[in-house]
Amino acid sequence: MIMHELISFEILRVIWWLLIGLMLIAFALTDGFDMGVGALLPFVAKDDLERRIVINTVGPVWEGNQVWFVLGGGSIFAAWPPLYAISFSGFYLAMFLILAALIFRPVAFKYRSKRDDPRWRAMWDRALFLSGTVPPLLFGVAVGNVLLGVPFHLTDDLHAVYEAGPFMKLFGLLRPFAILCGVVSVAMMVMHGAGWLVLKTEGAIQARARDYGAKAAVVVLAGYALAGLWMAFGVDGFAFVTEPPHDGPSNPLVSEVVHQGSWFAAYATRPWIIIAPIMGFVGAGMAMRALRNTRDELSPLMWSKMAIVGMISSVGLVMFPFILPSNTNPNSSLTVWDASSSHLTLFVMLICALIFLPLILLYTAWVYRTLWGKVTKADVTDPDTHSY
């Protein structure tokens, strides 16, 4: 038996669906609070010293946190080439704005304190705010559009055709349900960033973070509930009429798909997935409660992590096995069973993941343990420290 045949093609496809989902969740859990802190910067810090304290809570860790975004994107490219090609071309302008925001963030970190001019620093503070707000907004809008279905079709030779002009690839994404998903995403990252600031700061900054974080948690709860009702009664789901073989060739056109019914039909066939939205609601509710408890500093961050895991997982679990449905030609929809790389490619990637992912996790744990503790005024004013 050839080595890669030790694990069936079907199981490898599910494993990589899980791994990529975990990488994207890890990105939201780590870089998510970085973005949340950036979005909160104008509201929780009232002078330059406070702004430096806030910036230095994430300054040492943001680069390591962003590794998960690179890993997730690279894994999608290697494991699900059609998904990478169609989503990145269809969401091209949105992805350009996300990447531009993520590029401006390190530039702002490095250049903000190079000059004492208040206008200079205010300019980079605005860049940090935008780089903390734009990516989660557009990521949420993208998730909303995936649930609604994306306007593309595949030709007989599997060439993808996106049925929208260049500007519609951006503005066409701004559908009401997708905008709601974007608002929930931003609020979720603000709640998460507030939990981080409660852990890493003290005094007035911490108090303001609690206030804004608790308000963001209310928006998360209300928005997530509204999105759920909207999905139940106003968003058509996708379902197979003829399902492709789970270990067959990667050709979406061999299956027959309909765009009707509800995504929530998944709860009838896989009732155990209800744990994901329960985690989302409980996590956000408990995060709100913990943020209002002035003696609790650790659990706001932990509860917000639970909310993020639950809410993101609920989307993937309710859609499975669909990963990029088409609302103009449902038969072109991409699924776990018909849009992956080859059996051998997925196996080789799994071996690499088993080697390198534990190393990344160990290094990340060591960094957070080393940098544990609060950022104070003394830390950013001491000339012997290397603060931003």
mmCIF file of C-alpha atoms in Angstrom, residues 113-341:
data_model
loop_
_atom_site.group_PDB
_atom_site.id
_atom_site.type_symbol
_atom_site.label_atom_id
_atom_site.label_comp_id
_atom_site.label_asym_id
_atom_site.label_seq_id
_atom_site.Cartn_x
_atom_site.Cartn_y
_atom_site.Cartn_z
ATOM 1 C CA SER A 113 6.726 57.656 17.735
ATOM 2 C CA LYS A 114 9.485 58.695 15.345
ATOM 3 C CA ARG A 115 8.375 62.312 15.712
ATOM 4 C CA ASP A 116 6.895 64.284 18.593
ATOM 5 C CA ASP A 117 4.564 66.273 16.327
ATOM 6 C CA PRO A 118 0.960 65.696 17.571
ATOM 7 C CA ARG A 119 -0.388 65.830 14.014
ATOM 8 C CA TRP A 120 2.092 63.178 12.907
ATOM 9 C CA ARG A 121 1.087 60.868 15.752
ATOM 10 C CA ALA A 122 -2.623 61.552 15.223
ATOM 11 C CA MET A 123 -2.259 60.494 11.575
ATOM 12 C CA TRP A 124 -0.777 57.121 12.546
ATOM 13 C CA ASP A 125 -3.350 56.707 15.324
ATOM 14 C CA ARG A 126 -6.059 57.016 12.675
ATOM 15 C CA ALA A 127 -4.223 54.394 10.628
ATOM 16 C CA LEU A 128 -4.250 52.047 13.627
ATOM 17 C CA PHE A 129 -7.969 52.666 14.119
ATOM 18 C CA LEU A 130 -8.731 51.899 10.456
ATOM 19 C CA SER A 131 -6.485 48.835 10.436
ATOM 20 C CA GLY A 132 -8.413 47.566 13.444
ATOM 21 C CA THR A 133 -11.861 48.289 11.999
ATOM 22 C CA VAL A 134 -11.706 47.612 8.253
ATOM 23 C CA PRO A 135 -10.477 43.968 8.269
ATOM 24 C CA PRO A 136 -13.084 42.564 10.687
ATOM 25 C CA LEU A 137 -15.810 44.545 8.923
ATOM 26 C CA LEU A 138 -14.887 43.136 5.502
ATOM 27 C CA PHE A 139 -14.256 39.634 6.838
ATOM 28 C CA GLY A 140 -17.759 39.676 8.313
ATOM 29 C CA VAL A 141 -19.240 41.010 5.074
ATOM 30 C CA ALA A 142 -17.461 38.208 3.189
ATOM 31 C CA VAL A 143 -18.909 35.559 5.519
ATOM 32 C CA GLY A 144 -22.373 37.023 5.015
ATOM 33 C CA ASN A 145 -21.964 36.836 1.239
ATOM 34 C CA VAL A 146 -20.798 33.232 1.425
ATOM 35 C CA LEU A 147 -23.969 32.340 3.338
ATOM 36 C CA LEU A 148 -26.066 34.158 0.738
ATOM 37 C CA GLY A 149 -24.162 32.624 -2.174
ATOM 38 C CA VAL A 150 -21.648 34.191 -4.535
ATOM 39 C CA PRO A 151 -22.422 35.036 -8.212
ATOM 40 C CA PHE A 152 -20.083 32.778 -10.178
ATOM 41 C CA HIS A 153 -20.319 29.742 -12.410
ATOM 42 C CA LEU A 154 -17.954 27.118 -13.771
ATOM 43 C CA THR A 155 -17.647 26.367 -17.472
ATOM 44 C CA ASP A 156 -17.398 22.794 -18.748
ATOM 45 C CA ASP A 157 -13.600 22.967 -18.499
ATOM 46 C CA LEU A 158 -13.903 24.243 -14.863
ATOM 47 C CA HIS A 159 -12.968 27.812 -15.709
ATOM 48 C CA ALA A 160 -14.537 30.121 -13.121
ATOM 49 C CA VAL A 161 -16.553 33.091 -14.362
ATOM 50 C CA TYR A 162 -17.492 35.754 -11.826
ATOM 51 C CA GLU A 163 -20.721 37.471 -12.885
ATOM 52 C CA ALA A 164 -19.971 40.997 -11.695
ATOM 53 C CA GLY A 165 -17.935 43.978 -12.870
ATOM 54 C CA PRO A 166 -14.840 45.243 -11.047
ATOM 55 C CA PHE A 167 -16.647 47.756 -8.849
ATOM 56 C CA MET A 168 -19.561 45.441 -8.166
ATOM 57 C CA LYS A 169 -17.030 42.964 -6.772
ATOM 58 C CA LEU A 170 -16.734 45.409 -3.884
ATOM 59 C CA PHE A 171 -20.030 47.297 -3.710
ATOM 60 C CA GLY A 172 -22.036 44.230 -4.710
ATOM 61 C CA LEU A 173 -20.886 42.637 -1.458
ATOM 62 C CA LEU A 174 -22.694 45.272 0.580
ATOM 63 C CA ARG A 175 -25.988 43.422 0.860
ATOM 64 C CA PRO A 176 -28.045 44.097 4.018
ATOM 65 C CA PHE A 177 -27.506 40.663 5.580
ATOM 66 C CA ALA A 178 -23.787 40.811 4.802
ATOM 67 C CA ILE A 179 -23.511 44.282 6.357
ATOM 68 C CA LEU A 180 -25.157 42.938 9.511
ATOM 69 C CA CYS A 181 -22.539 40.162 9.616
ATOM 70 C CA GLY A 182 -19.834 42.809 9.238
ATOM 71 C CA VAL A 183 -21.232 44.832 12.155
ATOM 72 C CA VAL A 184 -21.347 41.715 14.359
ATOM 73 C CA SER A 185 -17.754 40.920 13.379
ATOM 74 C CA VAL A 186 -16.496 44.397 14.317
ATOM 75 C CA ALA A 187 -18.409 44.355 17.623
ATOM 76 C CA MET A 188 -17.015 40.916 18.400
ATOM 77 C CA MET A 189 -13.430 42.105 17.870
ATOM 78 C CA VAL A 190 -14.079 45.244 19.970
ATOM 79 C CA MET A 191 -15.413 43.051 22.786
ATOM 80 C CA HIS A 192 -12.334 40.843 22.459
ATOM 81 C CA GLY A 193 -9.962 43.810 22.379
ATOM 82 C CA ALA A 194 -11.633 45.231 25.484
ATOM 83 C CA GLY A 195 -11.050 41.944 27.282
ATOM 84 C CA TRP A 196 -7.363 42.153 26.366
ATOM 85 C CA LEU A 197 -7.073 45.735 27.622
ATOM 86 C CA VAL A 198 -8.770 44.811 30.901
ATOM 87 C CA LEU A 199 -6.076 42.174 31.379
ATOM 88 C CA LYS A 200 -3.119 44.308 30.243
ATOM 89 C CA THR A 201 -3.903 47.806 31.565
ATOM 90 C CA GLU A 202 -5.132 49.480 34.731
ATOM 91 C CA GLY A 203 -6.857 52.634 35.953
ATOM 92 C CA ALA A 204 -8.781 54.868 33.578
ATOM 93 C CA ILE A 205 -7.852 52.928 30.434
ATOM 94 C CA GLN A 206 -9.125 49.698 31.931
ATOM 95 C CA ALA A 207 -12.356 51.364 33.095
ATOM 96 C CA ARG A 208 -13.068 52.783 29.637
ATOM 97 C CA ALA A 209 -12.269 49.420 28.027
ATOM 98 C CA ARG A 210 -14.799 47.745 30.324
ATOM 99 C CA ASP A 211 -17.471 50.271 29.369
ATOM 100 C CA TYR A 212 -16.984 50.045 25.605
ATOM 101 C CA GLY A 213 -16.452 46.286 25.703
ATOM 102 C CA ALA A 214 -19.717 45.698 27.566
ATOM 103 C CA LYS A 215 -21.568 47.846 25.023
ATOM 104 C CA ALA A 216 -19.933 45.930 22.168
ATOM 105 C CA ALA A 217 -21.050 42.642 23.784
ATOM 106 C CA VAL A 218 -24.652 43.879 23.699
ATOM 107 C CA VAL A 219 -24.277 44.579 19.970
ATOM 108 C CA VAL A 220 -22.773 41.117 19.473
ATOM 109 C CA LEU A 221 -25.658 39.394 21.241
ATOM 110 C CA ALA A 222 -28.351 41.411 19.477
ATOM 111 C CA GLY A 223 -26.671 41.215 16.066
ATOM 112 C CA TYR A 224 -25.977 37.478 16.291
ATOM 113 C CA ALA A 225 -29.577 36.797 17.306
ATOM 114 C CA LEU A 226 -30.900 38.967 14.473
ATOM 115 C CA ALA A 227 -28.603 37.258 11.964
ATOM 116 C CA GLY A 228 -29.883 33.880 13.167
ATOM 117 C CA LEU A 229 -33.504 34.919 12.695
ATOM 118 C CA TRP A 230 -32.657 36.369 9.278
ATOM 119 C CA MET A 231 -30.995 33.096 8.247
ATOM 120 C CA ALA A 232 -33.965 31.080 9.474
ATOM 121 C CA PHE A 233 -36.642 33.065 7.633
ATOM 122 C CA GLY A 234 -34.954 35.234 5.003
ATOM 123 C CA VAL A 235 -31.903 33.434 3.635
ATOM 124 C CA ASP A 236 -32.150 30.389 1.375
ATOM 125 C CA GLY A 237 -29.712 27.603 2.058
ATOM 126 C CA PHE A 238 -28.102 25.113 -0.330
ATOM 127 C CA ALA A 239 -28.614 21.375 -0.480
ATOM 128 C CA PHE A 240 -27.624 18.416 -2.640
ATOM 129 C CA VAL A 241 -30.029 16.746 -5.020
ATOM 130 C CA THR A 242 -27.255 14.430 -6.165
ATOM 131 C CA GLU A 243 -24.247 14.312 -3.818
ATOM 132 C CA PRO A 244 -20.757 13.749 -5.271
ATOM 133 C CA PRO A 245 -18.660 10.782 -4.116
ATOM 134 C CA HIS A 246 -16.726 11.758 -1.004
ATOM 135 C CA ASP A 247 -13.521 10.270 -2.350
ATOM 136 C CA GLY A 248 -14.084 11.165 -5.978
ATOM 137 C CA PRO A 249 -12.427 13.660 -8.351
ATOM 138 C CA SER A 250 -12.432 17.383 -7.598
ATOM 139 C CA ASN A 251 -15.102 18.400 -10.071
ATOM 140 C CA PRO A 252 -18.047 20.391 -8.653
ATOM 141 C CA LEU A 253 -20.060 19.843 -11.833
ATOM 142 C CA VAL A 254 -20.628 16.134 -11.090
ATOM 143 C CA SER A 255 -23.163 16.988 -8.378
ATOM 144 C CA GLU A 256 -26.588 18.614 -8.492
ATOM 145 C CA VAL A 257 -27.335 21.388 -5.985
ATOM 146 C CA VAL A 258 -30.446 23.441 -5.260
ATOM 147 C CA HIS A 259 -30.660 26.892 -3.673
ATOM 148 C CA GLN A 260 -33.714 26.623 -1.450
ATOM 149 C CA GLY A 261 -34.834 25.739 2.048
ATOM 150 C CA SER A 262 -32.770 26.922 4.990
ATOM 151 C CA TRP A 263 -29.235 26.469 6.261
ATOM 152 C CA PHE A 264 -30.859 25.572 9.571
ATOM 153 C CA ALA A 265 -31.887 22.196 8.121
ATOM 154 C CA ALA A 266 -28.418 21.111 9.226
ATOM 155 C CA TYR A 267 -29.597 21.191 12.861
ATOM 156 C CA ALA A 268 -32.144 18.479 12.067
ATOM 157 C CA THR A 269 -29.586 16.144 10.508
ATOM 158 C CA ARG A 270 -26.690 17.001 12.859
ATOM 159 C CA PRO A 271 -28.341 18.204 16.092
ATOM 160 C CA TRP A 272 -25.039 18.169 18.014
ATOM 161 C CA ILE A 273 -23.863 21.297 16.140
ATOM 162 C CA ILE A 274 -26.263 23.370 18.265
ATOM 163 C CA ILE A 275 -23.363 23.550 20.742
ATOM 164 C CA ALA A 276 -21.678 26.168 18.522
ATOM 165 C CA PRO A 277 -24.352 28.920 18.693
ATOM 166 C CA ILE A 278 -24.888 28.105 22.384
ATOM 167 C CA MET A 279 -21.175 28.765 22.945
ATOM 168 C CA GLY A 280 -21.521 32.012 20.999
ATOM 169 C CA PHE A 281 -24.421 33.335 23.066
ATOM 170 C CA VAL A 282 -23.101 32.126 26.423
ATOM 171 C CA GLY A 283 -19.597 33.447 25.717
ATOM 172 C CA ALA A 284 -20.807 36.909 24.698
ATOM 173 C CA GLY A 285 -23.263 37.114 27.584
ATOM 174 C CA MET A 286 -20.684 36.077 30.162
ATOM 175 C CA ALA A 287 -18.091 38.408 28.629
ATOM 176 C CA MET A 288 -20.525 41.292 29.056
ATOM 177 C CA ARG A 289 -21.109 40.316 32.675
ATOM 178 C CA ALA A 290 -17.394 39.918 33.382
ATOM 179 C CA LEU A 291 -16.577 43.272 31.785
ATOM 180 C CA ARG A 292 -19.010 44.932 34.173
ATOM 181 C CA ASN A 293 -17.386 43.239 37.187
ATOM 182 C CA THR A 294 -14.563 45.589 38.154
ATOM 183 C CA ARG A 295 -12.749 42.872 40.123
ATOM 184 C CA ASP A 296 -12.578 40.394 37.243
ATOM 185 C CA GLU A 297 -9.599 40.856 34.901
ATOM 186 C CA LEU A 298 -8.980 37.488 33.222
ATOM 187 C CA SER A 299 -12.371 36.005 32.439
ATOM 188 C CA PRO A 300 -13.589 38.776 30.042
ATOM 189 C CA LEU A 301 -10.920 37.684 27.584
ATOM 190 C CA MET A 302 -11.639 33.985 28.121
ATOM 191 C CA TRP A 303 -15.380 34.388 27.645
ATOM 192 C CA SER A 304 -14.896 36.482 24.519
ATOM 193 C CA LYS A 305 -12.678 33.702 23.139
ATOM 194 C CA MET A 306 -15.497 31.250 23.767
ATOM 195 C CA ALA A 307 -17.925 33.535 21.929
ATOM 196 C CA ILE A 308 -15.615 33.826 18.921
ATOM 197 C CA VAL A 309 -15.070 30.058 18.714
ATOM 198 C CA GLY A 310 -18.810 29.419 18.918
ATOM 199 C CA MET A 311 -19.907 32.056 16.421
ATOM 200 C CA ILE A 312 -17.325 31.255 13.761
ATOM 201 C CA SER A 313 -17.825 27.512 14.205
ATOM 202 C CA SER A 314 -21.583 27.893 13.853
ATOM 203 C CA VAL A 315 -21.131 29.195 10.303
ATOM 204 C CA GLY A 316 -18.807 26.414 9.194
ATOM 205 C CA LEU A 317 -20.834 23.648 10.846
ATOM 206 C CA VAL A 318 -24.184 24.772 9.505
ATOM 207 C CA MET A 319 -22.782 25.070 5.957
ATOM 208 C CA PHE A 320 -20.867 21.768 5.874
ATOM 209 C CA PRO A 321 -20.007 20.376 3.362
ATOM 210 C CA PHE A 322 -20.485 23.587 1.337
ATOM 211 C CA ILE A 323 -17.547 26.009 1.385
ATOM 212 C CA LEU A 324 -18.413 28.481 -1.416
ATOM 213 C CA PRO A 325 -21.939 28.171 -2.827
ATOM 214 C CA SER A 326 -23.014 29.860 -6.053
ATOM 215 C CA ASN A 327 -26.348 31.667 -6.059
ATOM 216 C CA THR A 328 -26.436 32.069 -9.861
ATOM 217 C CA ASN A 329 -25.533 28.494 -10.773
ATOM 218 C CA PRO A 330 -25.908 26.256 -7.690
ATOM 219 C CA ASN A 331 -24.363 23.271 -9.499
ATOM 220 C CA SER A 332 -21.062 25.190 -9.555
ATOM 221 C CA SER A 333 -20.979 25.424 -5.758
ATOM 222 C CA LEU A 334 -17.738 24.306 -4.132
ATOM 223 C CA THR A 335 -17.924 21.696 -1.392
ATOM 224 C CA VAL A 336 -15.535 19.705 0.778
ATOM 225 C CA TRP A 337 -16.032 16.681 -1.491
ATOM 226 C CA ASP A 338 -15.273 18.221 -4.877
ATOM 227 C CA ALA A 339 -12.910 21.211 -4.590
ATOM 228 C CA SER A 340 -9.775 19.898 -2.886
ATOM 229 C CA SER A 341 -6.256 19.135 -4.025
#
